[in-house]
Short mmCIF file of C-alpha atoms in Angstrom, two decimals:
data_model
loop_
_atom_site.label_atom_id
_atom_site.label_comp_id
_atom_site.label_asym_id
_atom_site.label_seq_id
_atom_site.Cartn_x
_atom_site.Cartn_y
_atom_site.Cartn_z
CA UNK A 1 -0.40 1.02 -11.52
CA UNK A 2 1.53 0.30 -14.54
CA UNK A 3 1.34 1.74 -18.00
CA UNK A 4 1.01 -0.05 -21.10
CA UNK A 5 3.91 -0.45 -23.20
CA UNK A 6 3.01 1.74 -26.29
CA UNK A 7 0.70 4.46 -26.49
CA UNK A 8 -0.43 3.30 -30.27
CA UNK A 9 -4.08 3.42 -30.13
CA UNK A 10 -4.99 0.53 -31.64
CA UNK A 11 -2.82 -1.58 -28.98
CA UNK A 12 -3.96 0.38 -26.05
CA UNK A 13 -7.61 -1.06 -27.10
CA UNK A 14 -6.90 -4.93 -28.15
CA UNK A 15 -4.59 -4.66 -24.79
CA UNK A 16 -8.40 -2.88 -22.85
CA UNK A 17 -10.41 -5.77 -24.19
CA UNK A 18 -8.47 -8.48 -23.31
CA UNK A 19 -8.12 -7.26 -20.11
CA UNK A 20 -11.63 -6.54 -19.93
CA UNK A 21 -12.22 -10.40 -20.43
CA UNK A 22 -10.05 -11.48 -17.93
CA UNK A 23 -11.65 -9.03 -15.48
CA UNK A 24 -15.28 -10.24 -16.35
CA UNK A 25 -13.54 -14.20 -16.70
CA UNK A 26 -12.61 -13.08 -12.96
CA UNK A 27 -16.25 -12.40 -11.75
CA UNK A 28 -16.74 -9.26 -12.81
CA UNK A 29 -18.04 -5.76 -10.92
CA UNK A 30 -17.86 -6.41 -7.22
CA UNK A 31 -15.82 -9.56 -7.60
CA UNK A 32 -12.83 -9.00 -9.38
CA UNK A 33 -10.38 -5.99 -9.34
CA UNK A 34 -10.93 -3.05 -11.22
CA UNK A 35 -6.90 -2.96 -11.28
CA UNK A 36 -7.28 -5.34 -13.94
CA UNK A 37 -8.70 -2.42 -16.23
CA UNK A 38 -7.20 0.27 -14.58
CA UNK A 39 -3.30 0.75 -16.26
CA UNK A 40 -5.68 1.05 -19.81
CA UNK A 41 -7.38 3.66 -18.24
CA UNK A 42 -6.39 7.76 -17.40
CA UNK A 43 -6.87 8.68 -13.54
CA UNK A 44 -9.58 11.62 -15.01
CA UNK A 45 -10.78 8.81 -17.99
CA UNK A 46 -14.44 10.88 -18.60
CA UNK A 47 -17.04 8.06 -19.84
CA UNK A 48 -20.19 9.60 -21.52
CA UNK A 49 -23.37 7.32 -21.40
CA UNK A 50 -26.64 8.23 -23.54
CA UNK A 51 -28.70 9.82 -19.99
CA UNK A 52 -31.98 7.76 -21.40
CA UNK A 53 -30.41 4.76 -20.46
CA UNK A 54 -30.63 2.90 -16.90
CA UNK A 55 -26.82 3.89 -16.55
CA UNK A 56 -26.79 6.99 -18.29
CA UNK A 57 -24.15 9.79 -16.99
CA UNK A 58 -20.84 11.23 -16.92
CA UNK A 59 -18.80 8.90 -15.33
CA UNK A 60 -15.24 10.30 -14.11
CA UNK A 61 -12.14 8.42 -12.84
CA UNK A 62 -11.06 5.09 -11.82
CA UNK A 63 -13.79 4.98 -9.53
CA UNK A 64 -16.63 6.31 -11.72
CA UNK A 65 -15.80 2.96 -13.89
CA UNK A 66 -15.74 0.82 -11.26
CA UNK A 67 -19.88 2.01 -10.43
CA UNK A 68 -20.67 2.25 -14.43
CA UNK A 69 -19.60 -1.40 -13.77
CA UNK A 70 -21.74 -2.28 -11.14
CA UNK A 71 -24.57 -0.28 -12.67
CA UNK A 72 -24.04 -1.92 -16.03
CA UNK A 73 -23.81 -5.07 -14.09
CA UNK A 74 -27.54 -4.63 -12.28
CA UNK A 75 -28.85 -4.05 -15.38
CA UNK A 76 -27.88 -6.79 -17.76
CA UNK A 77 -27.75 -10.37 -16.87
CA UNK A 78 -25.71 -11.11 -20.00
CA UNK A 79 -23.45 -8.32 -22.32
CA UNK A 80 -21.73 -10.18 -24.66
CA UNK A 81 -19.34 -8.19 -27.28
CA UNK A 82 -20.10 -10.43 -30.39
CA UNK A 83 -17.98 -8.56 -33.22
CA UNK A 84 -15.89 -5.85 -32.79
CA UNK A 85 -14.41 -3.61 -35.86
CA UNK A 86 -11.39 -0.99 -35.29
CA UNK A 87 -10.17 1.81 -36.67
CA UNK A 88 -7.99 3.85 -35.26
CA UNK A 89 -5.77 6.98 -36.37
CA UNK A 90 -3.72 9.55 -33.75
CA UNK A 91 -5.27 9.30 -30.48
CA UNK A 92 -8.79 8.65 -32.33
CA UNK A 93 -10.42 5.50 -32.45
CA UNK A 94 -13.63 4.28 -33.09
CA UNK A 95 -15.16 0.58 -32.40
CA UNK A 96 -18.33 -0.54 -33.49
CA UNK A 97 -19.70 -3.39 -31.77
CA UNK A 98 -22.13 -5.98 -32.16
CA UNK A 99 -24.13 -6.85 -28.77
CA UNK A 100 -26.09 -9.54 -27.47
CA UNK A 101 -27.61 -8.97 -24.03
CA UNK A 102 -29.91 -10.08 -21.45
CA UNK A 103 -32.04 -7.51 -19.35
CA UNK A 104 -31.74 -8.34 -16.00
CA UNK A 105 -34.86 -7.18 -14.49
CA UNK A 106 -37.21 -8.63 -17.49
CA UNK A 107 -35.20 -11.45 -19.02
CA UNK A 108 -36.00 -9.81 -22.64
CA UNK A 109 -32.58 -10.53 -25.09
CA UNK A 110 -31.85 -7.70 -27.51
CA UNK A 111 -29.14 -7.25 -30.04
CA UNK A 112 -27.97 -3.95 -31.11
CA UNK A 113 -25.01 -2.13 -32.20
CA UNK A 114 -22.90 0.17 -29.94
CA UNK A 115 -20.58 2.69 -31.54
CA UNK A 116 -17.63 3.96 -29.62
CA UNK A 117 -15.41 6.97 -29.75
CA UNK A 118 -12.50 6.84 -27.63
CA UNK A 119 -9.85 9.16 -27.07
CA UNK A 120 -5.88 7.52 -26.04
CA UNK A 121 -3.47 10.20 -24.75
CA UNK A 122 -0.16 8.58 -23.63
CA UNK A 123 -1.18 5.37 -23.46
CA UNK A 124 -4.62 5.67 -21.52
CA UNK A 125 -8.01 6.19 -22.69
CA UNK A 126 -8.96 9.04 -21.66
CA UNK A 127 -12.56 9.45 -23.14
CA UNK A 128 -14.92 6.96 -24.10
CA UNK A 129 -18.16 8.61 -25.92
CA UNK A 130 -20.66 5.79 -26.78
CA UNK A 131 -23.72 5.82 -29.04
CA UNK A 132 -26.88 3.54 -29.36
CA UNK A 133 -28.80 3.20 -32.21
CA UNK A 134 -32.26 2.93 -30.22
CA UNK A 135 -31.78 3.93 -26.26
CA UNK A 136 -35.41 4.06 -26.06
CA UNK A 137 -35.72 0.32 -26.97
CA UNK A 138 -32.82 -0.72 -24.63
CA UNK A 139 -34.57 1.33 -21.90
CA UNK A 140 -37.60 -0.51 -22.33
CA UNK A 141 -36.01 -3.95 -21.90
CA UNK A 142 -34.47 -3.06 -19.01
CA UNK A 143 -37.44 -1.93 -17.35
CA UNK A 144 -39.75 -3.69 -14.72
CA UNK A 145 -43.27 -2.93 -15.96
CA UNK A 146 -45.36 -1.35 -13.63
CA UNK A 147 -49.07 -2.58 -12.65
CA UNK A 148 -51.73 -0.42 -12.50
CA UNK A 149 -52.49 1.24 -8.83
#
């Protein structure tokens, strides 16, 4: 596993997402390899997802972001990043971004905003702490309804 070249923040991000396309341009969780993502990414990288949604939970290490991929994967037929804004200072960034995505299981589209902290140390993110406007509402358009007994 190589490291990126700097450990400037910013760089270590751009450098994350367009390796992130070229991961998901490769066939995504359970198709292409996660060491694609992985030289972005601390060995201990801590990823904290709202526990209301489908893949909520404290995801931990190279492999806990491989599974939030496949999780994130079962649960969204489409997850397109639309607009992305930066800013970034030290090792503290934040990125708010504009999504448009397709529940898997009902086929409803939503678009909603997803800010990001993330934390770089040498290089590597080593905590990503997202946060939803509305979990609830993604929740609900991810779920199968259920039919009365």
């Amino acid at each position: 596993m190589t490291k990126p070249a700097t450990t400037d923040s910013m760089t270590v991000l751009t450098g994350m997402y367009e390796a992130e396309a070229k991961y998901l341009a490769a066939g995504g969780p359970g198709e292409a390899p996660f060491d694609l993502l992985a030289p972005y990414f601390a060995s201990d990288v801590v990823l904290h997802q709202a526990e209301a949604l489908p893949y909520g939970g404290t995801w931990r290490g190279h492999a806990g972001l491989t599974r939030f991929f496949l999780a994130m994967s079962d649960v969204w037929e489409s997850f397109d990043m639309v607009d992305q804004t930066f800013l970034a200072t030290g090792e503290t960034a934040v990125v708010l971004t504009q999504v448009q995505a397709r529940a898997r299981a009902t086929g409803r589209e939503l678009a909603f905003p997803i800010l990001q902290t993330i934390t770089v140390r040498d290089g590597r993110i080593v905590e990503v702490r997202p946060f939803y406007w509305d979990t609830a509402a993604i929740a609900d358009a991810c779920a199968v309804p259920t039919r009365p007994a």
